[in-house]
Amino acid sequence: MAALTDNRNPPRRGDAMLVGDPVAASTVLYAGGMYVLDATGAAKPAVAADKKPVRAVSTRQSVPADETVPGERGVFRFDNSTAAAAITRADIGNNAFVADDSTVSKTGSCIAGEIIDVDDVGVWVHIGKAAVPTTA
């Protein structure tokens, strides 16, 4: 999969919590893309190298001229990575990581959220909720 170049409407389950954040300079956020907050607290598209967790999913295309990007936190379906990075049903309950703003992976540094379900179309991720490791 690839980072968004246009808006998308990711399937969602249940209610979402609404948030709003300023948009980072020289940035375009596409509707349906995951975003993180930069060091100043402004929204930018999530990428694999980010160290902060995903803040929300953008509900509309936004640019810096927009005062804020409206976002939602809740359960959304994203594209699954391939090969060794692909998430399987055995990973349910673990964290999903960002591969790009519309794709999740089994490993990484930017936590997208907890894996809720995996189906033939993609991975259902609870954006805004990271899985807490359990101890035996």
Short mmCIF file of N, CA and C in Angstrom, two decimals:
data_model
loop_
_atom_site.label_atom_id
_atom_site.label_comp_id
_atom_site.label_asym_id
_atom_site.label_seq_id
_atom_site.Cartn_x
_atom_site.Cartn_y
_atom_site.Cartn_z
N MET A 1 0.83 -1.17 0.00
CA MET A 1 0.00 0.00 0.00
C MET A 1 0.89 1.25 0.00
N ALA A 2 0.28 2.38 -0.20
CA ALA A 2 1.04 3.62 -0.26
C ALA A 2 0.32 4.71 0.53
N ALA A 3 1.10 5.74 0.89
CA ALA A 3 0.52 6.87 1.61
C ALA A 3 -0.57 7.50 0.76
N LEU A 4 -1.51 8.13 1.42
CA LEU A 4 -2.64 8.74 0.73
C LEU A 4 -2.21 9.89 -0.17
N THR A 5 -2.85 9.97 -1.32
CA THR A 5 -2.71 11.11 -2.22
C THR A 5 -4.08 11.69 -2.54
N ASP A 6 -5.11 11.14 -1.91
CA ASP A 6 -6.48 11.61 -2.07
C ASP A 6 -7.26 11.20 -0.82
N ASN A 7 -8.46 11.72 -0.69
CA ASN A 7 -9.30 11.42 0.46
C ASN A 7 -9.83 9.99 0.39
N ARG A 8 -10.11 9.40 1.56
CA ARG A 8 -10.73 8.09 1.63
C ARG A 8 -11.72 8.09 2.79
N ASN A 9 -12.63 7.15 2.79
CA ASN A 9 -13.60 7.04 3.87
C ASN A 9 -13.43 5.66 4.50
N PRO A 10 -12.55 5.55 5.51
CA PRO A 10 -12.31 4.23 6.08
C PRO A 10 -13.53 3.72 6.84
N PRO A 11 -13.85 2.45 6.67
CA PRO A 11 -14.95 1.88 7.45
C PRO A 11 -14.65 2.03 8.94
N ARG A 12 -15.71 2.21 9.74
CA ARG A 12 -15.53 2.36 11.19
C ARG A 12 -16.57 1.53 11.90
N ARG A 13 -16.28 1.23 13.15
CA ARG A 13 -17.20 0.49 14.01
C ARG A 13 -17.48 1.33 15.24
N GLY A 14 -18.74 1.45 15.59
CA GLY A 14 -19.10 2.15 16.82
C GLY A 14 -18.94 3.65 16.73
N ASP A 15 -19.06 4.29 17.88
CA ASP A 15 -18.95 5.74 17.97
C ASP A 15 -17.49 6.16 18.02
N ALA A 16 -17.24 7.37 17.61
CA ALA A 16 -15.89 7.92 17.65
C ALA A 16 -15.87 9.16 18.54
N MET A 17 -14.71 9.44 19.12
CA MET A 17 -14.53 10.66 19.89
C MET A 17 -13.92 11.71 18.95
N LEU A 18 -14.49 12.90 18.94
CA LEU A 18 -14.04 13.95 18.05
C LEU A 18 -12.95 14.78 18.71
N VAL A 19 -11.94 15.15 17.92
CA VAL A 19 -10.87 16.04 18.37
C VAL A 19 -10.61 17.05 17.25
N GLY A 20 -9.86 18.09 17.54
CA GLY A 20 -9.46 19.07 16.54
C GLY A 20 -8.06 19.56 16.85
N ASP A 21 -7.22 19.65 15.82
CA ASP A 21 -5.83 20.05 16.02
C ASP A 21 -5.39 20.99 14.91
N PRO A 22 -4.46 21.93 15.21
CA PRO A 22 -3.93 22.79 14.15
C PRO A 22 -3.13 21.94 13.16
N VAL A 23 -3.07 22.39 11.91
CA VAL A 23 -2.35 21.66 10.86
C VAL A 23 -0.94 22.21 10.76
N ALA A 24 0.06 21.30 10.69
CA ALA A 24 1.46 21.70 10.57
C ALA A 24 1.69 22.46 9.27
N ALA A 25 2.68 23.35 9.27
CA ALA A 25 3.02 24.13 8.09
C ALA A 25 3.38 23.22 6.91
N SER A 26 3.04 23.66 5.72
CA SER A 26 3.37 22.95 4.48
C SER A 26 2.90 21.50 4.49
N THR A 27 1.73 21.27 5.06
CA THR A 27 1.20 19.92 5.21
C THR A 27 -0.19 19.81 4.62
N VAL A 28 -0.46 18.68 3.97
CA VAL A 28 -1.81 18.35 3.54
C VAL A 28 -2.20 17.06 4.25
N LEU A 29 -3.31 17.10 4.95
CA LEU A 29 -3.87 15.90 5.58
C LEU A 29 -5.07 15.48 4.75
N TYR A 30 -5.12 14.20 4.35
CA TYR A 30 -6.24 13.72 3.57
C TYR A 30 -7.29 13.09 4.49
N ALA A 31 -8.54 13.25 4.12
CA ALA A 31 -9.62 12.62 4.87
C ALA A 31 -9.38 11.12 4.91
N GLY A 32 -9.51 10.53 6.09
CA GLY A 32 -9.33 9.09 6.25
C GLY A 32 -7.92 8.68 6.60
N GLY A 33 -6.99 9.62 6.65
CA GLY A 33 -5.60 9.31 6.98
C GLY A 33 -5.30 9.47 8.45
N MET A 34 -4.44 8.59 8.96
CA MET A 34 -4.00 8.72 10.35
C MET A 34 -3.04 9.91 10.46
N TYR A 35 -3.12 10.62 11.59
CA TYR A 35 -2.16 11.70 11.80
C TYR A 35 -1.62 11.67 13.22
N VAL A 36 -0.42 12.26 13.36
CA VAL A 36 0.25 12.40 14.65
C VAL A 36 0.44 13.89 14.90
N LEU A 37 0.82 14.23 16.11
CA LEU A 37 1.15 15.61 16.45
C LEU A 37 2.67 15.77 16.44
N ASP A 38 3.14 16.86 15.81
CA ASP A 38 4.58 17.12 15.79
C ASP A 38 5.01 17.74 17.12
N ALA A 39 6.26 18.17 17.20
CA ALA A 39 6.81 18.71 18.44
C ALA A 39 6.09 19.97 18.92
N THR A 40 5.41 20.67 18.01
CA THR A 40 4.68 21.89 18.39
C THR A 40 3.21 21.62 18.69
N GLY A 41 2.79 20.36 18.50
CA GLY A 41 1.39 20.01 18.74
C GLY A 41 0.51 20.16 17.51
N ALA A 42 1.14 20.34 16.34
CA ALA A 42 0.38 20.47 15.10
C ALA A 42 0.27 19.11 14.40
N ALA A 43 -0.82 18.91 13.66
CA ALA A 43 -1.10 17.63 12.99
C ALA A 43 -0.31 17.50 11.70
N LYS A 44 0.21 16.27 11.47
CA LYS A 44 0.90 15.92 10.23
C LYS A 44 0.60 14.47 9.92
N PRO A 45 0.64 14.05 8.65
CA PRO A 45 0.35 12.65 8.32
C PRO A 45 1.29 11.71 9.07
N ALA A 46 0.75 10.60 9.55
CA ALA A 46 1.56 9.61 10.25
C ALA A 46 2.46 8.87 9.26
N VAL A 47 3.70 8.65 9.66
CA VAL A 47 4.65 7.85 8.88
C VAL A 47 5.31 6.86 9.82
N ALA A 48 5.90 5.82 9.25
CA ALA A 48 6.49 4.73 10.04
C ALA A 48 7.54 5.22 11.04
N ALA A 49 8.29 6.25 10.68
CA ALA A 49 9.40 6.71 11.52
C ALA A 49 8.97 7.55 12.72
N ASP A 50 7.71 7.95 12.78
CA ASP A 50 7.25 8.77 13.91
C ASP A 50 7.41 8.01 15.22
N LYS A 51 7.74 8.74 16.27
CA LYS A 51 7.90 8.14 17.60
C LYS A 51 6.67 8.33 18.47
N LYS A 52 5.82 9.29 18.13
CA LYS A 52 4.59 9.53 18.89
C LYS A 52 3.48 8.64 18.34
N PRO A 53 2.49 8.29 19.17
CA PRO A 53 1.36 7.47 18.69
C PRO A 53 0.43 8.30 17.81
N VAL A 54 -0.38 7.59 17.04
CA VAL A 54 -1.39 8.25 16.21
C VAL A 54 -2.36 8.99 17.11
N ARG A 55 -2.67 10.22 16.73
CA ARG A 55 -3.60 11.05 17.49
C ARG A 55 -5.05 10.76 17.07
N ALA A 56 -5.29 10.71 15.74
CA ALA A 56 -6.65 10.55 15.24
C ALA A 56 -6.63 10.26 13.75
N VAL A 57 -7.82 10.10 13.19
CA VAL A 57 -8.02 9.95 11.75
C VAL A 57 -8.71 11.22 11.27
N SER A 58 -8.12 11.86 10.26
CA SER A 58 -8.68 13.10 9.72
C SER A 58 -10.04 12.83 9.09
N THR A 59 -11.02 13.70 9.35
CA THR A 59 -12.35 13.52 8.77
C THR A 59 -12.55 14.33 7.50
N ARG A 60 -11.62 15.21 7.18
CA ARG A 60 -11.70 15.94 5.90
C ARG A 60 -10.29 16.36 5.50
N GLN A 61 -10.13 16.66 4.22
CA GLN A 61 -8.84 17.15 3.75
C GLN A 61 -8.57 18.50 4.39
N SER A 62 -7.36 18.69 4.91
CA SER A 62 -7.04 19.92 5.60
C SER A 62 -5.64 20.39 5.22
N VAL A 63 -5.49 21.70 5.18
CA VAL A 63 -4.20 22.34 4.90
C VAL A 63 -3.95 23.38 5.98
N PRO A 64 -2.71 23.93 6.08
CA PRO A 64 -2.43 24.89 7.15
C PRO A 64 -3.36 26.10 7.19
N ALA A 65 -3.92 26.49 6.05
CA ALA A 65 -4.84 27.63 6.06
C ALA A 65 -6.10 27.32 6.86
N ASP A 66 -6.44 26.02 6.95
CA ASP A 66 -7.56 25.62 7.81
C ASP A 66 -7.09 25.79 9.24
N GLU A 67 -7.92 26.34 10.08
CA GLU A 67 -7.49 26.57 11.45
C GLU A 67 -7.23 25.27 12.20
N THR A 68 -8.08 24.27 11.98
CA THR A 68 -7.87 22.98 12.63
C THR A 68 -8.31 21.86 11.69
N VAL A 69 -7.74 20.68 11.93
CA VAL A 69 -8.20 19.49 11.24
C VAL A 69 -9.15 18.77 12.19
N PRO A 70 -10.36 18.43 11.74
CA PRO A 70 -11.23 17.63 12.58
C PRO A 70 -10.78 16.17 12.51
N GLY A 71 -10.69 15.55 13.66
CA GLY A 71 -10.25 14.16 13.71
C GLY A 71 -11.18 13.32 14.55
N GLU A 72 -11.10 12.00 14.33
CA GLU A 72 -11.89 11.05 15.11
C GLU A 72 -10.96 10.00 15.70
N ARG A 73 -11.27 9.61 16.93
CA ARG A 73 -10.59 8.50 17.60
C ARG A 73 -11.64 7.42 17.81
N GLY A 74 -11.35 6.22 17.38
CA GLY A 74 -12.30 5.11 17.48
C GLY A 74 -11.75 3.92 16.72
N VAL A 75 -12.60 3.01 16.29
CA VAL A 75 -12.18 1.79 15.60
C VAL A 75 -12.40 1.96 14.10
N PHE A 76 -11.30 1.87 13.34
CA PHE A 76 -11.31 2.05 11.89
C PHE A 76 -10.58 0.89 11.22
N ARG A 77 -10.95 0.62 9.95
CA ARG A 77 -10.24 -0.41 9.19
C ARG A 77 -9.21 0.25 8.27
N PHE A 78 -7.99 -0.29 8.31
CA PHE A 78 -6.89 0.19 7.49
C PHE A 78 -6.34 -0.95 6.65
N ASP A 79 -5.59 -0.58 5.62
CA ASP A 79 -4.92 -1.58 4.80
C ASP A 79 -3.88 -2.31 5.65
N ASN A 80 -3.66 -3.58 5.33
CA ASN A 80 -2.68 -4.41 6.01
C ASN A 80 -1.38 -4.40 5.23
N SER A 81 -0.26 -4.45 5.93
CA SER A 81 1.04 -4.59 5.27
C SER A 81 1.13 -5.99 4.67
N THR A 82 2.21 -6.25 3.99
CA THR A 82 2.40 -7.55 3.34
C THR A 82 3.61 -8.27 3.92
N ALA A 83 3.77 -9.51 3.52
CA ALA A 83 4.91 -10.36 3.90
C ALA A 83 5.05 -10.43 5.43
N ALA A 84 6.27 -10.33 5.93
CA ALA A 84 6.52 -10.50 7.37
C ALA A 84 5.86 -9.43 8.22
N ALA A 85 5.55 -8.26 7.63
CA ALA A 85 4.94 -7.16 8.38
C ALA A 85 3.43 -7.28 8.47
N ALA A 86 2.83 -8.25 7.77
CA ALA A 86 1.38 -8.40 7.74
C ALA A 86 0.84 -8.79 9.12
N ILE A 87 -0.27 -8.20 9.48
CA ILE A 87 -0.94 -8.49 10.74
C ILE A 87 -1.91 -9.65 10.50
N THR A 88 -1.93 -10.60 11.44
CA THR A 88 -2.82 -11.76 11.34
C THR A 88 -3.77 -11.78 12.54
N ARG A 89 -4.71 -12.70 12.52
CA ARG A 89 -5.64 -12.83 13.64
C ARG A 89 -4.92 -13.15 14.94
N ALA A 90 -3.76 -13.79 14.86
CA ALA A 90 -2.98 -14.09 16.06
C ALA A 90 -2.48 -12.82 16.74
N ASP A 91 -2.49 -11.69 16.03
CA ASP A 91 -2.01 -10.41 16.57
C ASP A 91 -3.10 -9.60 17.26
N ILE A 92 -4.35 -10.07 17.21
CA ILE A 92 -5.45 -9.34 17.85
C ILE A 92 -5.11 -9.12 19.33
N GLY A 93 -5.29 -7.88 19.79
CA GLY A 93 -4.97 -7.52 21.16
C GLY A 93 -3.61 -6.86 21.30
N ASN A 94 -2.77 -6.98 20.26
CA ASN A 94 -1.47 -6.31 20.25
C ASN A 94 -1.60 -4.93 19.61
N ASN A 95 -0.52 -4.18 19.61
CA ASN A 95 -0.50 -2.89 18.94
C ASN A 95 -0.27 -3.06 17.45
N ALA A 96 -0.95 -2.24 16.65
CA ALA A 96 -0.65 -2.08 15.23
C ALA A 96 0.25 -0.86 15.13
N PHE A 97 1.14 -0.88 14.16
CA PHE A 97 2.07 0.23 13.95
C PHE A 97 1.83 0.84 12.57
N VAL A 98 2.19 2.09 12.42
CA VAL A 98 1.99 2.81 11.16
C VAL A 98 3.02 2.38 10.13
N ALA A 99 2.55 2.01 8.95
CA ALA A 99 3.44 1.83 7.79
C ALA A 99 3.39 3.13 6.97
N ASP A 100 2.19 3.66 6.78
CA ASP A 100 1.96 4.99 6.21
C ASP A 100 0.60 5.44 6.73
N ASP A 101 0.10 6.56 6.27
CA ASP A 101 -1.12 7.12 6.87
C ASP A 101 -2.40 6.33 6.61
N SER A 102 -2.31 5.26 5.78
CA SER A 102 -3.50 4.43 5.55
C SER A 102 -3.21 2.94 5.66
N THR A 103 -2.01 2.59 6.12
CA THR A 103 -1.59 1.18 6.20
C THR A 103 -0.96 0.90 7.56
N VAL A 104 -1.29 -0.27 8.14
CA VAL A 104 -0.71 -0.65 9.43
C VAL A 104 0.17 -1.89 9.26
N SER A 105 1.05 -2.07 10.25
CA SER A 105 2.07 -3.12 10.21
C SER A 105 2.18 -3.79 11.58
N LYS A 106 2.77 -4.96 11.58
CA LYS A 106 2.97 -5.72 12.82
C LYS A 106 4.04 -5.10 13.72
N THR A 107 5.01 -4.40 13.13
CA THR A 107 6.11 -3.81 13.91
C THR A 107 6.34 -2.37 13.49
N GLY A 108 7.05 -1.62 14.32
CA GLY A 108 7.39 -0.25 13.99
C GLY A 108 7.61 0.59 15.24
N SER A 109 7.67 1.90 15.04
CA SER A 109 7.90 2.81 16.16
C SER A 109 6.72 3.72 16.43
N CYS A 110 5.81 3.86 15.48
CA CYS A 110 4.64 4.73 15.64
C CYS A 110 3.41 3.86 15.88
N ILE A 111 2.91 3.85 17.11
CA ILE A 111 1.76 3.01 17.44
C ILE A 111 0.49 3.62 16.86
N ALA A 112 -0.21 2.81 16.05
CA ALA A 112 -1.49 3.24 15.50
C ALA A 112 -2.59 3.03 16.54
N GLY A 113 -2.54 1.89 17.23
CA GLY A 113 -3.54 1.58 18.24
C GLY A 113 -3.66 0.08 18.41
N GLU A 114 -4.63 -0.35 19.20
CA GLU A 114 -4.83 -1.76 19.47
C GLU A 114 -5.52 -2.45 18.30
N ILE A 115 -5.04 -3.64 17.94
CA ILE A 115 -5.66 -4.45 16.89
C ILE A 115 -6.92 -5.08 17.46
N ILE A 116 -8.06 -4.75 16.86
CA ILE A 116 -9.36 -5.24 17.31
C ILE A 116 -9.79 -6.46 16.52
N ASP A 117 -9.52 -6.46 15.21
CA ASP A 117 -9.95 -7.55 14.35
C ASP A 117 -9.15 -7.50 13.06
N VAL A 118 -9.13 -8.64 12.35
CA VAL A 118 -8.48 -8.74 11.04
C VAL A 118 -9.45 -9.48 10.13
N ASP A 119 -9.71 -8.92 8.96
CA ASP A 119 -10.58 -9.61 8.00
C ASP A 119 -9.91 -9.63 6.63
N ASP A 120 -10.62 -10.09 5.62
CA ASP A 120 -10.04 -10.22 4.28
C ASP A 120 -9.74 -8.88 3.63
N VAL A 121 -10.29 -7.80 4.16
CA VAL A 121 -10.12 -6.49 3.56
C VAL A 121 -9.04 -5.67 4.26
N GLY A 122 -8.86 -5.86 5.56
CA GLY A 122 -7.87 -5.07 6.28
C GLY A 122 -7.84 -5.37 7.77
N VAL A 123 -7.31 -4.41 8.51
CA VAL A 123 -7.11 -4.55 9.95
C VAL A 123 -7.92 -3.47 10.67
N TRP A 124 -8.73 -3.91 11.64
CA TRP A 124 -9.52 -2.99 12.46
C TRP A 124 -8.67 -2.56 13.65
N VAL A 125 -8.44 -1.26 13.78
CA VAL A 125 -7.54 -0.72 14.80
C VAL A 125 -8.28 0.32 15.63
N HIS A 126 -8.11 0.23 16.95
CA HIS A 126 -8.69 1.24 17.84
C HIS A 126 -7.70 2.40 17.95
N ILE A 127 -7.94 3.42 17.15
CA ILE A 127 -7.10 4.62 17.15
C ILE A 127 -7.33 5.37 18.45
N GLY A 128 -6.25 5.69 19.14
CA GLY A 128 -6.36 6.39 20.41
C GLY A 128 -6.28 5.48 21.61
N LYS A 129 -6.08 4.16 21.37
CA LYS A 129 -5.96 3.21 22.47
C LYS A 129 -4.85 2.22 22.14
N ALA A 130 -3.77 2.29 22.88
CA ALA A 130 -2.68 1.33 22.70
C ALA A 130 -2.92 0.11 23.59
N ALA A 131 -2.50 -1.03 23.10
CA ALA A 131 -2.60 -2.26 23.90
C ALA A 131 -1.57 -2.19 25.01
N VAL A 132 -1.95 -2.61 26.19
CA VAL A 132 -1.03 -2.64 27.33
C VAL A 132 -0.48 -4.04 27.46
N PRO A 133 0.87 -4.18 27.43
CA PRO A 133 1.42 -5.52 27.56
C PRO A 133 1.05 -6.14 28.91
N THR A 134 0.77 -7.42 28.90
CA THR A 134 0.45 -8.11 30.14
C THR A 134 1.68 -8.84 30.65
N THR A 135 1.73 -9.04 31.94
CA THR A 135 2.83 -9.79 32.52
C THR A 135 2.29 -11.10 33.05
N ALA A 136 3.10 -12.12 32.93
CA ALA A 136 2.65 -13.48 33.37
C ALA A 136 2.82 -13.65 34.85
#
